[in-house]
PDB file of C-alpha atoms and ligand atoms in Angstrom:
ATOM      1  CA  UNK A   1      26.191 101.489  99.058  1.00 95.00           C
ATOM      2  CA  UNK A   2      29.500 102.522 100.807  1.00 97.00           C
ATOM      3  CA  UNK A   3      29.358 106.161 101.179  1.00 98.00           C
ATOM      4  CA  UNK A   4      32.772 107.984 101.567  1.00 98.00           C
ATOM      5  CA  UNK A   5      32.737 111.590 102.530  1.00 98.00           C
ATOM      6  CA  UNK A   6      35.907 113.813 102.615  1.00 98.00           C
ATOM      7  CA  UNK A   7      37.087 117.098 103.179  1.00 97.00           C
ATOM      8  CA  UNK A   8      38.238 118.169  99.402  1.00 98.00           C
ATOM      9  CA  UNK A   9      38.104 117.288  96.057  1.00 98.00           C
ATOM     10  CA  UNK A  10      41.743 116.527  96.431  1.00 98.00           C
ATOM     11  CA  UNK A  11      40.989 113.921  98.859  1.00 98.00           C
ATOM     12  CA  UNK A  12      38.543 112.518  96.862  1.00 98.00           C
ATOM     13  CA  UNK A  13      40.448 112.007  93.665  1.00 98.00           C
ATOM     14  CA  UNK A  14      43.509 110.477  96.242  1.00 98.00           C
ATOM     15  CA  UNK A  15      40.639 107.967  97.624  1.00 98.00           C
ATOM     16  CA  UNK A  16      39.517 106.927  94.197  1.00 98.00           C
ATOM     17  CA  UNK A  17      42.626 106.318  92.914  1.00 98.00           C
ATOM     18  CA  UNK A  18      43.842 104.283  95.611  1.00 97.00           C
ATOM     19  CA  UNK A  19      41.281 101.754  94.835  1.00 98.00           C
ATOM     20  CA  UNK A  20      41.951 101.653  91.185  1.00 98.00           C
ATOM     21  CA  UNK A  21      46.171 101.554  92.069  1.00 98.00           C
ATOM     22  CA  UNK A  22      45.546  98.889  94.906  1.00 97.00           C
ATOM     23  CA  UNK A  23      43.323  97.046  92.346  1.00 98.00           C
ATOM     24  CA  UNK A  24      45.885  96.947  89.529  1.00 98.00           C
ATOM     25  CA  UNK A  25      48.880  96.056  91.920  1.00 98.00           C
ATOM     26  CA  UNK A  26      46.825  92.774  92.768  1.00 97.00           C
ATOM     27  CA  UNK A  27      45.378  92.156  89.169  1.00 98.00           C
ATOM     28  CA  UNK A  28      47.690  93.655  86.386  1.00 98.00           C
ATOM     29  CA  UNK A  29      45.603  92.606  83.567  1.00 98.00           C
ATOM     30  CA  UNK A  30      42.414  94.212  84.834  1.00 98.00           C
ATOM     31  CA  UNK A  31      39.645  95.472  82.766  1.00 98.00           C
ATOM     32  CA  UNK A  32      38.841  98.593  83.865  1.00 98.00           C
ATOM     33  CA  UNK A  33      35.898 101.160  83.196  1.00 98.00           C
ATOM     34  CA  UNK A  34      36.450 104.676  82.576  1.00 98.00           C
ATOM     35  CA  UNK A  35      34.236 107.985  82.747  1.00 98.00           C
ATOM     36  CA  UNK A  36      35.027 111.593  81.175  1.00 98.00           C
ATOM     37  CA  UNK A  37      34.136 115.039  82.289  1.00 96.00           C
ATOM     38  CA  UNK A  38      35.915 117.229  84.689  1.00 96.00           C
ATOM     39  CA  UNK A  39      35.352 115.268  87.775  1.00 98.00           C
ATOM     40  CA  UNK A  40      37.786 112.105  86.900  1.00 98.00           C
ATOM     41  CA  UNK A  41      40.829 114.391  85.528  1.00 98.00           C
ATOM     42  CA  UNK A  42      42.373 114.828  89.128  1.00 98.00           C
ATOM     43  CA  UNK A  43      42.256 110.597  89.597  1.00 98.00           C
ATOM     44  CA  UNK A  44      43.657 110.360  86.244  1.00 98.00           C
ATOM     45  CA  UNK A  45      46.710 112.535  87.025  1.00 98.00           C
ATOM     46  CA  UNK A  46      47.497 110.077  90.228  1.00 98.00           C
ATOM     47  CA  UNK A  47      47.056 107.255  88.181  1.00 98.00           C
ATOM     48  CA  UNK A  48      49.670 108.690  85.609  1.00 98.00           C
ATOM     49  CA  UNK A  49      51.754 109.678  88.390  1.00 98.00           C
ATOM     50  CA  UNK A  50      51.512 105.982  90.213  1.00 98.00           C
ATOM     51  CA  UNK A  51      52.421 104.674  86.690  1.00 98.00           C
ATOM     52  CA  UNK A  52      55.397 107.068  86.055  1.00 98.00           C
ATOM     53  CA  UNK A  53      56.922 106.073  89.520  1.00 98.00           C
ATOM     54  CA  UNK A  54      56.611 102.516  88.483  1.00 98.00           C
ATOM     55  CA  UNK A  55      53.774 101.519  91.533  1.00 98.00           C
ATOM     56  CA  UNK A  56      51.608 100.354  88.798  1.00 98.00           C
ATOM     57  CA  UNK A  57      51.712  99.364  84.855  1.00 98.00           C
ATOM     58  CA  UNK A  58      48.919  99.366  82.281  1.00 98.00           C
ATOM     59  CA  UNK A  59      50.471  97.047  79.881  1.00 98.00           C
ATOM     60  CA  UNK A  60      48.112  94.338  80.250  1.00 98.00           C
ATOM     61  CA  UNK A  61      45.001  96.171  81.292  1.00 98.00           C
ATOM     62  CA  UNK A  62      42.159  96.775  78.985  1.00 98.00           C
ATOM     63  CA  UNK A  63      39.945  99.935  79.328  1.00 99.00           C
ATOM     64  CA  UNK A  64      36.128 100.515  77.979  1.00 98.00           C
ATOM     65  CA  UNK A  65      34.813 104.048  78.540  1.00 98.00           C
ATOM     66  CA  UNK A  66      31.239 104.612  79.346  1.00 98.00           C
ATOM     67  CA  UNK A  67      30.189 106.854  76.392  1.00 98.00           C
ATOM     68  CA  UNK A  68      30.885 108.851  73.264  1.00 98.00           C
ATOM     69  CA  UNK A  69      28.955 111.327  71.569  1.00 97.00           C
ATOM     70  CA  UNK A  70      27.129 110.188  68.246  1.00 97.00           C
ATOM     71  CA  UNK A  71      28.377 112.145  65.193  1.00 94.00           C
ATOM     72  CA  UNK A  72      31.754 112.652  66.539  1.00 94.00           C
ATOM     73  CA  UNK A  73      35.097 110.750  65.264  1.00 94.00           C
ATOM     74  CA  UNK A  74      37.757 109.868  67.717  1.00 95.00           C
ATOM     75  CA  UNK A  75      40.248 112.874  66.130  1.00 95.00           C
ATOM     76  CA  UNK A  76      37.553 115.443  67.144  1.00 94.00           C
ATOM     77  CA  UNK A  77      38.828 117.528  70.202  1.00 94.00           C
ATOM     78  CA  UNK A  78      35.533 117.143  71.787  1.00 95.00           C
ATOM     79  CA  UNK A  79      35.129 113.469  71.539  1.00 96.00           C
ATOM     80  CA  UNK A  80      35.576 111.247  74.660  1.00 97.00           C
ATOM     81  CA  UNK A  81      38.210 109.365  72.727  1.00 98.00           C
ATOM     82  CA  UNK A  82      40.075 112.576  72.380  1.00 98.00           C
ATOM     83  CA  UNK A  83      39.807 113.310  76.087  1.00 98.00           C
ATOM     84  CA  UNK A  84      41.020 109.740  77.320  1.00 98.00           C
ATOM     85  CA  UNK A  85      44.219 110.339  75.386  1.00 98.00           C
ATOM     86  CA  UNK A  86      44.874 113.668  76.183  1.00 98.00           C
ATOM     87  CA  UNK A  87      44.044 113.207  79.803  1.00 98.00           C
ATOM     88  CA  UNK A  88      45.273 109.609  80.367  1.00 98.00           C
ATOM     89  CA  UNK A  89      46.040 107.165  77.464  1.00 98.00           C
ATOM     90  CA  UNK A  90      49.092 109.467  76.203  1.00 98.00           C
ATOM     91  CA  UNK A  91      50.689 109.470  79.498  1.00 98.00           C
ATOM     92  CA  UNK A  92      50.765 105.683  80.362  1.00 98.00           C
ATOM     93  CA  UNK A  93      52.225 102.713  79.347  1.00 98.00           C
ATOM     94  CA  UNK A  94      49.010 101.125  77.983  1.00 98.00           C
ATOM     95  CA  UNK A  95      48.723  99.655  74.575  1.00 98.00           C
ATOM     96  CA  UNK A  96      45.858 101.742  73.244  1.00 98.00           C
ATOM     97  CA  UNK A  97      44.813  98.989  70.990  1.00 98.00           C
ATOM     98  CA  UNK A  98      43.587  97.814  74.294  1.00 98.00           C
ATOM     99  CA  UNK A  99      41.432 100.820  75.294  1.00 98.00           C
ATOM    100  CA  UNK A 100      37.901 101.186  73.993  1.00 98.00           C
ATOM    101  CA  UNK A 101      35.681 103.793  73.761  1.00 98.00           C
ATOM    102  CA  UNK A 102      32.355 103.593  71.856  1.00 98.00           C
ATOM    103  CA  UNK A 103      32.212 104.282  68.438  1.00 96.00           C
ATOM    104  CA  UNK A 104      30.963 107.669  67.886  1.00 95.00           C
ATOM    105  CA  UNK A 105      31.318 107.890  64.043  1.00 95.00           C
ATOM    106  CA  UNK A 106      30.119 104.141  63.626  1.00 95.00           C
ATOM    107  CA  UNK A 107      28.304 103.603  60.404  1.00 95.00           C
ATOM    108  CA  UNK A 108      25.592 101.537  62.207  1.00 97.00           C
ATOM    109  CA  UNK A 109      25.573 102.678  65.544  1.00 96.00           C
ATOM    110  CA  UNK A 110      22.828 100.514  66.476  1.00 96.00           C
ATOM    111  CA  UNK A 111      25.076  97.472  65.859  1.00 97.00           C
ATOM    112  CA  UNK A 112      27.686  99.005  67.288  1.00 97.00           C
ATOM    113  CA  UNK A 113      26.329  99.187  70.628  1.00 98.00           C
ATOM    114  CA  UNK A 114      25.788  95.485  70.403  1.00 98.00           C
ATOM    115  CA  UNK A 115      29.447  94.832  69.454  1.00 98.00           C
ATOM    116  CA  UNK A 116      30.321  96.869  72.589  1.00 98.00           C
ATOM    117  CA  UNK A 117      28.595  94.742  74.870  1.00 98.00           C
ATOM    118  CA  UNK A 118      29.897  91.681  73.254  1.00 98.00           C
ATOM    119  CA  UNK A 119      33.471  92.837  73.726  1.00 98.00           C
ATOM    120  CA  UNK A 120      33.510  93.884  77.333  1.00 98.00           C
ATOM    121  CA  UNK A 121      31.808  90.333  77.875  1.00 98.00           C
ATOM    122  CA  UNK A 122      34.740  88.549  75.644  1.00 98.00           C
ATOM    123  CA  UNK A 123      37.148  90.712  78.093  1.00 98.00           C
ATOM    124  CA  UNK A 124      35.677  89.030  81.051  1.00 98.00           C
ATOM    125  CA  UNK A 125      33.504  92.063  82.346  1.00 98.00           C
ATOM    126  CA  UNK A 126      34.334  94.854  83.819  1.00 98.00           C
ATOM    127  CA  UNK A 127      36.483  94.779  87.296  1.00 98.00           C
ATOM    128  CA  UNK A 128      36.018  98.721  88.456  1.00 98.00           C
ATOM    129  CA  UNK A 129      33.815 100.742  86.951  1.00 99.00           C
ATOM    130  CA  UNK A 130      34.371 104.803  87.472  1.00 98.00           C
ATOM    131  CA  UNK A 131      31.623 106.829  87.422  1.00 98.00           C
ATOM    132  CA  UNK A 132      31.043 110.818  87.286  1.00 98.00           C
ATOM    133  CA  UNK A 133      27.433 111.935  87.936  1.00 98.00           C
ATOM    134  CA  UNK A 134      25.308 114.701  85.949  1.00 96.00           C
ATOM    135  CA  UNK A 135      23.421 117.114  88.143  1.00 96.00           C
ATOM    136  CA  UNK A 136      20.205 115.253  86.943  1.00 95.00           C
ATOM    137  CA  UNK A 137      21.561 112.278  88.483  1.00 98.00           C
ATOM    138  CA  UNK A 138      22.804 110.470  85.062  1.00 97.00           C
ATOM    139  CA  UNK A 139      25.630 107.929  85.021  1.00 98.00           C
ATOM    140  CA  UNK A 140      27.171 107.585  81.572  1.00 98.00           C
ATOM    141  CA  UNK A 141      24.709 109.103  79.623  1.00 97.00           C
ATOM    142  CA  UNK A 142      21.887 107.132  80.772  1.00 97.00           C
ATOM    143  CA  UNK A 143      19.222 110.338  81.678  1.00 96.00           C
ATOM    144  CA  UNK A 144      16.436 110.150  83.782  1.00 97.00           C
ATOM    145  CA  UNK A 145      14.004 107.832  82.606  1.00 97.00           C
ATOM    146  CA  UNK A 146      16.436 105.556  81.274  1.00 97.00           C
ATOM    147  CA  UNK A 147      15.673 101.803  82.445  1.00 97.00           C
ATOM    148  CA  UNK A 148      17.237 100.696  85.221  1.00 97.00           C
ATOM    149  CA  UNK A 149      18.269  97.146  83.332  1.00 97.00           C
ATOM    150  CA  UNK A 150      19.340  98.935  80.106  1.00 98.00           C
ATOM    151  CA  UNK A 151      22.203  97.876  77.966  1.00 98.00           C
ATOM    152  CA  UNK A 152      24.655  99.961  75.781  1.00 98.00           C
ATOM    153  CA  UNK A 153      22.399 101.947  73.191  1.00 98.00           C
ATOM    154  CA  UNK A 154      22.036 105.246  71.473  1.00 97.00           C
ATOM    155  CA  UNK A 155      20.872 107.637  74.053  1.00 97.00           C
ATOM    156  CA  UNK A 156      19.309 111.432  73.448  1.00 95.00           C
ATOM    157  CA  UNK A 157      20.772 113.825  75.908  1.00 94.00           C
ATOM    158  CA  UNK A 158      18.595 116.356  77.703  1.00 93.00           C
ATOM    159  CA  UNK A 159      18.734 119.560  77.195  1.00 95.00           C
ATOM    160  CA  UNK A 160      20.139 119.782  81.200  1.00 92.00           C
ATOM    161  CA  UNK A 161      23.134 117.688  79.867  1.00 91.00           C
ATOM    162  CA  UNK A 162      23.584 119.771  76.483  1.00 94.00           C
ATOM    163  CA  UNK A 163      23.315 123.014  78.418  1.00 94.00           C
ATOM    164  CA  UNK A 164      26.352 121.565  81.204  1.00 91.00           C
ATOM    165  CA  UNK A 165      28.536 120.538  78.629  1.00 91.00           C
ATOM    166  CA  UNK A 166      28.345 123.671  76.102  1.00 92.00           C
ATOM    167  CA  UNK A 167      31.279 124.459  78.371  1.00 91.00           C
ATOM    168  CA  UNK A 168      33.272 122.058  76.452  1.00 90.00           C
ATOM    169  CA  UNK A 169      32.276 123.321  72.930  1.00 91.00           C
ATOM    170  CA  UNK A 170      33.172 126.987  71.168  1.00 91.00           C
ATOM    171  CA  UNK A 171      30.102 128.811  70.049  1.00 89.00           C
ATOM    172  CA  UNK A 172      30.530 127.975  66.694  1.00 90.00           C
ATOM    173  CA  UNK A 173      31.264 124.074  66.899  1.00 91.00           C
ATOM    174  CA  UNK A 174      28.425 121.485  66.456  1.00 91.00           C
ATOM    175  CA  UNK A 175      27.485 120.137  69.851  1.00 94.00           C
ATOM    176  CA  UNK A 176      25.924 116.711  69.492  1.00 96.00           C
ATOM    177  CA  UNK A 177      22.603 115.637  71.143  1.00 95.00           C
ATOM    178  CA  UNK A 178      22.801 111.965  70.487  1.00 97.00           C
ATOM    179  CA  UNK A 179      25.337 109.510  72.658  1.00 97.00           C
ATOM    180  CA  UNK A 180      26.291 106.217  72.913  1.00 98.00           C
ATOM    181  CA  UNK A 181      26.223 104.685  76.105  1.00 98.00           C
ATOM    182  CA  UNK A 182      26.941 102.020  78.163  1.00 98.00           C
ATOM    183  CA  UNK A 183      23.502 101.157  79.962  1.00 98.00           C
ATOM    184  CA  UNK A 184      22.668 101.318  83.654  1.00 98.00           C
ATOM    185  CA  UNK A 185      22.354  97.408  83.432  1.00 98.00           C
ATOM    186  CA  UNK A 186      26.113  97.492  81.646  1.00 98.00           C
ATOM    187  CA  UNK A 187      27.252  99.193  84.601  1.00 98.00           C
ATOM    188  CA  UNK A 188      25.666  97.237  87.037  1.00 98.00           C
ATOM    189  CA  UNK A 189      27.399  94.323  85.737  1.00 98.00           C
ATOM    190  CA  UNK A 190      30.682  95.302  87.191  1.00 98.00           C
ATOM    191  CA  UNK A 191      32.256  93.753  89.766  1.00 98.00           C
ATOM    192  CA  UNK A 192      32.621  97.168  91.770  1.00 98.00           C
ATOM    193  CA  UNK A 193      31.722 100.806  90.976  1.00 98.00           C
ATOM    194  CA  UNK A 194      33.568 103.920  91.934  1.00 98.00           C
ATOM    195  CA  UNK A 195      31.313 107.029  91.846  1.00 99.00           C
ATOM    196  CA  UNK A 196      32.928 110.447  92.279  1.00 98.00           C
ATOM    197  CA  UNK A 197      31.417 113.773  93.075  1.00 98.00           C
ATOM    198  CA  UNK A 198      32.347 116.880  94.101  1.00 98.00           C
ATOM    199  CA  UNK A 199      30.995 120.324  94.516  1.00 98.00           C
ATOM    200  CA  UNK A 200      27.844 122.019  95.641  1.00 98.00           C
ATOM    201  CA  UNK A 201      26.121 121.558  92.133  1.00 98.00           C
ATOM    202  CA  UNK A 202      25.880 117.501  92.685  1.00 98.00           C
ATOM    203  CA  UNK A 203      24.382 117.791  96.391  1.00 98.00           C
ATOM    204  CA  UNK A 204      21.198 116.899  94.956  1.00 98.00           C
ATOM    205  CA  UNK A 205      21.948 114.422  92.977  1.00 98.00           C
ATOM    206  CA  UNK A 206      23.932 112.888  95.550  1.00 98.00           C
ATOM    207  CA  UNK A 207      20.932 112.928  97.987  1.00 98.00           C
ATOM    208  CA  UNK A 208      18.810 111.208  95.348  1.00 98.00           C
ATOM    209  CA  UNK A 209      21.096 108.649  94.641  1.00 98.00           C
ATOM    210  CA  UNK A 210      22.101 107.596  97.935  1.00 98.00           C
ATOM    211  CA  UNK A 211      18.773 108.319 100.401  1.00 98.00           C
ATOM    212  CA  UNK A 212      16.355 108.720  97.347  1.00 97.00           C
ATOM    213  CA  UNK A 213      14.017 106.188  96.254  1.00 98.00           C
ATOM    214  CA  UNK A 214      15.494 104.042  93.703  1.00 98.00           C
ATOM    215  CA  UNK A 215      14.101 105.308  90.402  1.00 98.00           C
ATOM    216  CA  UNK A 216      14.784 106.207  86.857  1.00 98.00           C
ATOM    217  CA  UNK A 217      14.254 109.693  87.297  1.00 98.00           C
ATOM    218  CA  UNK A 218      17.712 109.671  89.095  1.00 98.00           C
ATOM    219  CA  UNK A 219      19.327 106.566  87.056  1.00 98.00           C
ATOM    220  CA  UNK A 220      22.450 106.863  89.730  1.00 98.00           C
ATOM    221  CA  UNK A 221      19.883 105.661  92.441  1.00 98.00           C
ATOM    222  CA  UNK A 222      20.206 102.098  90.617  1.00 98.00           C
ATOM    223  CA  UNK A 223      23.527 101.482  92.447  1.00 98.00           C
ATOM    224  CA  UNK A 224      21.685 100.949  95.547  1.00 98.00           C
ATOM    225  CA  UNK A 225      20.853  97.670  93.850  1.00 98.00           C
ATOM    226  CA  UNK A 226      25.044  97.388  93.466  1.00 98.00           C
ATOM    227  CA  UNK A 227      26.970  94.644  95.254  1.00 97.00           C
ATOM    228  CA  UNK A 228      29.966  96.629  95.660  1.00 98.00           C
ATOM    229  CA  UNK A 229      29.426 100.478  95.036  1.00 98.00           C
ATOM    230  CA  UNK A 230      31.562 103.175  96.537  1.00 98.00           C
ATOM    231  CA  UNK A 231      30.318 106.510  96.611  1.00 98.00           C
ATOM    232  CA  UNK A 232      33.451 109.164  97.007  1.00 98.00           C
ATOM    233  CA  UNK A 233      31.997 112.685  97.741  1.00 98.00           C
ATOM    234  CA  UNK A 234      33.415 116.009  99.164  1.00 98.00           C
ATOM    235  CA  UNK A 235      31.533 117.691 102.203  1.00 98.00           C
ATOM    236  CA  UNK A 236      29.856 120.022  99.313  1.00 98.00           C
ATOM    237  CA  UNK A 237      28.271 117.043  97.457  1.00 98.00           C
ATOM    238  CA  UNK A 238      27.096 115.376 100.582  1.00 98.00           C
ATOM    239  CA  UNK A 239      25.691 118.842 102.006  1.00 98.00           C
ATOM    240  CA  UNK A 240      21.986 117.311 101.448  1.00 98.00           C
ATOM    241  CA  UNK A 241      22.624 113.701 102.901  1.00 98.00           C
ATOM    242  CA  UNK A 242      20.471 112.987 106.109  1.00 98.00           C
ATOM    243  CA  UNK A 243      22.283 110.647 107.368  1.00 98.00           C
ATOM    244  CA  UNK A 244      25.999 112.226 106.670  1.00 98.00           C
ATOM    245  CA  UNK A 245      27.234 111.378 110.291  1.00 97.00           C
ATOM    246  CA  UNK A 246      26.521 107.788 110.036  1.00 98.00           C
ATOM    247  CA  UNK A 247      28.395 107.325 106.963  1.00 98.00           C
ATOM    248  CA  UNK A 248      31.376 108.933 108.371  1.00 97.00           C
ATOM    249  CA  UNK A 249      31.345 106.487 111.471  1.00 97.00           C
ATOM    250  CA  UNK A 250      30.965 103.476 108.987  1.00 97.00           C
ATOM    251  CA  UNK A 251      33.925 104.672 107.096  1.00 96.00           C
ATOM    252  CA  UNK A 252      35.905 104.982 110.313  1.00 96.00           C
ATOM    253  CA  UNK A 253      34.950 101.669 111.634  1.00 96.00           C
ATOM    254  CA  UNK A 254      36.017 100.248 108.137  1.00 95.00           C
ATOM    255  CA  UNK A 255      39.173 102.187 108.258  1.00 94.00           C
ATOM    256  CA  UNK A 256      39.850 100.650 111.909  1.00 96.00           C
ATOM    257  CA  UNK A 257      39.029  96.936 110.863  1.00 96.00           C
ATOM    258  CA  UNK A 258      41.092  96.910 107.967  1.00 93.00           C
ATOM    259  CA  UNK A 259      44.230  98.669 109.436  1.00 93.00           C
ATOM    260  CA  UNK A 260      43.620  95.679 112.268  1.00 95.00           C
ATOM    261  CA  UNK A 261      43.117  92.854 109.331  1.00 94.00           C
ATOM    262  CA  UNK A 262      46.462  94.488 107.972  1.00 88.00           C
ATOM    263  CA  UNK A 263      45.012  95.747 104.643  1.00 81.00           C
TER     264      UNK A 263
HETATM  265  C1  F6R B   1      31.237 110.993  81.243  1.00 63.34           C
HETATM  266  C2  F6R B   1      29.663 110.563  81.993  1.00 63.34           C
HETATM  267  C3  F6R B   1      29.076 111.469  82.533  1.00 63.34           C
HETATM  268  C4  F6R B   1      29.916 112.436  83.544  1.00 63.34           C
HETATM  269  C5  F6R B   1      28.652 113.520  84.265  1.00 63.34           C
HETATM  270  C6  F6R B   1      29.285 114.267  85.060  1.00 63.34           C
HETATM  271  O1  F6R B   1      31.915 109.979  80.592  1.00 63.34           O
HETATM  272  O2  F6R B   1      29.744 109.418  81.914  1.00 63.34           O
HETATM  273  O3  F6R B   1      28.075 110.922  82.919  1.00 63.34           O
HETATM  274  O4  F6R B   1      30.270 111.528  84.730  1.00 63.34           O
HETATM  275  O5  F6R B   1      28.352 114.402  83.078  1.00 63.34           O
HETATM  276  O6  F6R B   1      30.280 115.283  84.458  1.00 63.34           O
HETATM  277  P1  F6R B   1      31.378 116.417  85.242  1.00 63.34           P
HETATM  278  O7  F6R B   1      32.601 115.410  86.050  1.00 63.34           O
HETATM  279  O8  F6R B   1      31.913 117.252  84.237  1.00 63.34           O
HETATM  280  O9  F6R B   1      30.639 117.001  86.211  1.00 63.34           O
END
């Protein structure tokens, strides 16, 4: 795992966006895995800006989102499809027909999960998967106890996640407690994973992800087995890491090497 510790949430978004921008410049037909939640919003703003300045194009890009609430159609303001349109797709030159979010209103969600897996495979797999992390260590909606080799499936949300996400729903609004989510195995198949986390509320989850044992009780810890996982965090989210200074040292060495090689 590459652990990158930065001063501020702004720097985290900048670093993460840079990875996507560089990749899109090299591979305009990229397949991107995307996330919702509050963490990636600043990164999406930077991608929008880069697109509007003409630095990158999304015309040939395909996207797959991690998850969706089961029971919410894409035009529901709390659905993740709606979120993606608002936060990214409506502002870039992407063909929306090439943007995929698990279908929360599928008549047969079990079948829809298998189809989602097949679609990802037919697109050639995901080049870079963006992730946030829940305070309980979830990635996508893979809650603690999720199988570390799991595939896209219907998943029950924990009360902790329902409570964390209640802020997006008004008091009288129906809040789903089921989801469709890519599995941990699906995420692990991506060529690269970029996990962003900011704020002290994520410090324990980040500690368990990076330095804890690999365990289904912290689903993100499965990334310890990924060939190319980059964990980009601010100082607050890094607060509980025992080897913080070592990770900073490695990053400085990496940057020096990349500069020498002209990257
Ligand atoms: C959303 C998702 C979730 C969030 C996580 C953190 O698509 O996959 O795992 O990344 O719940 O959410 P925020 O960023 O709101 O703290």
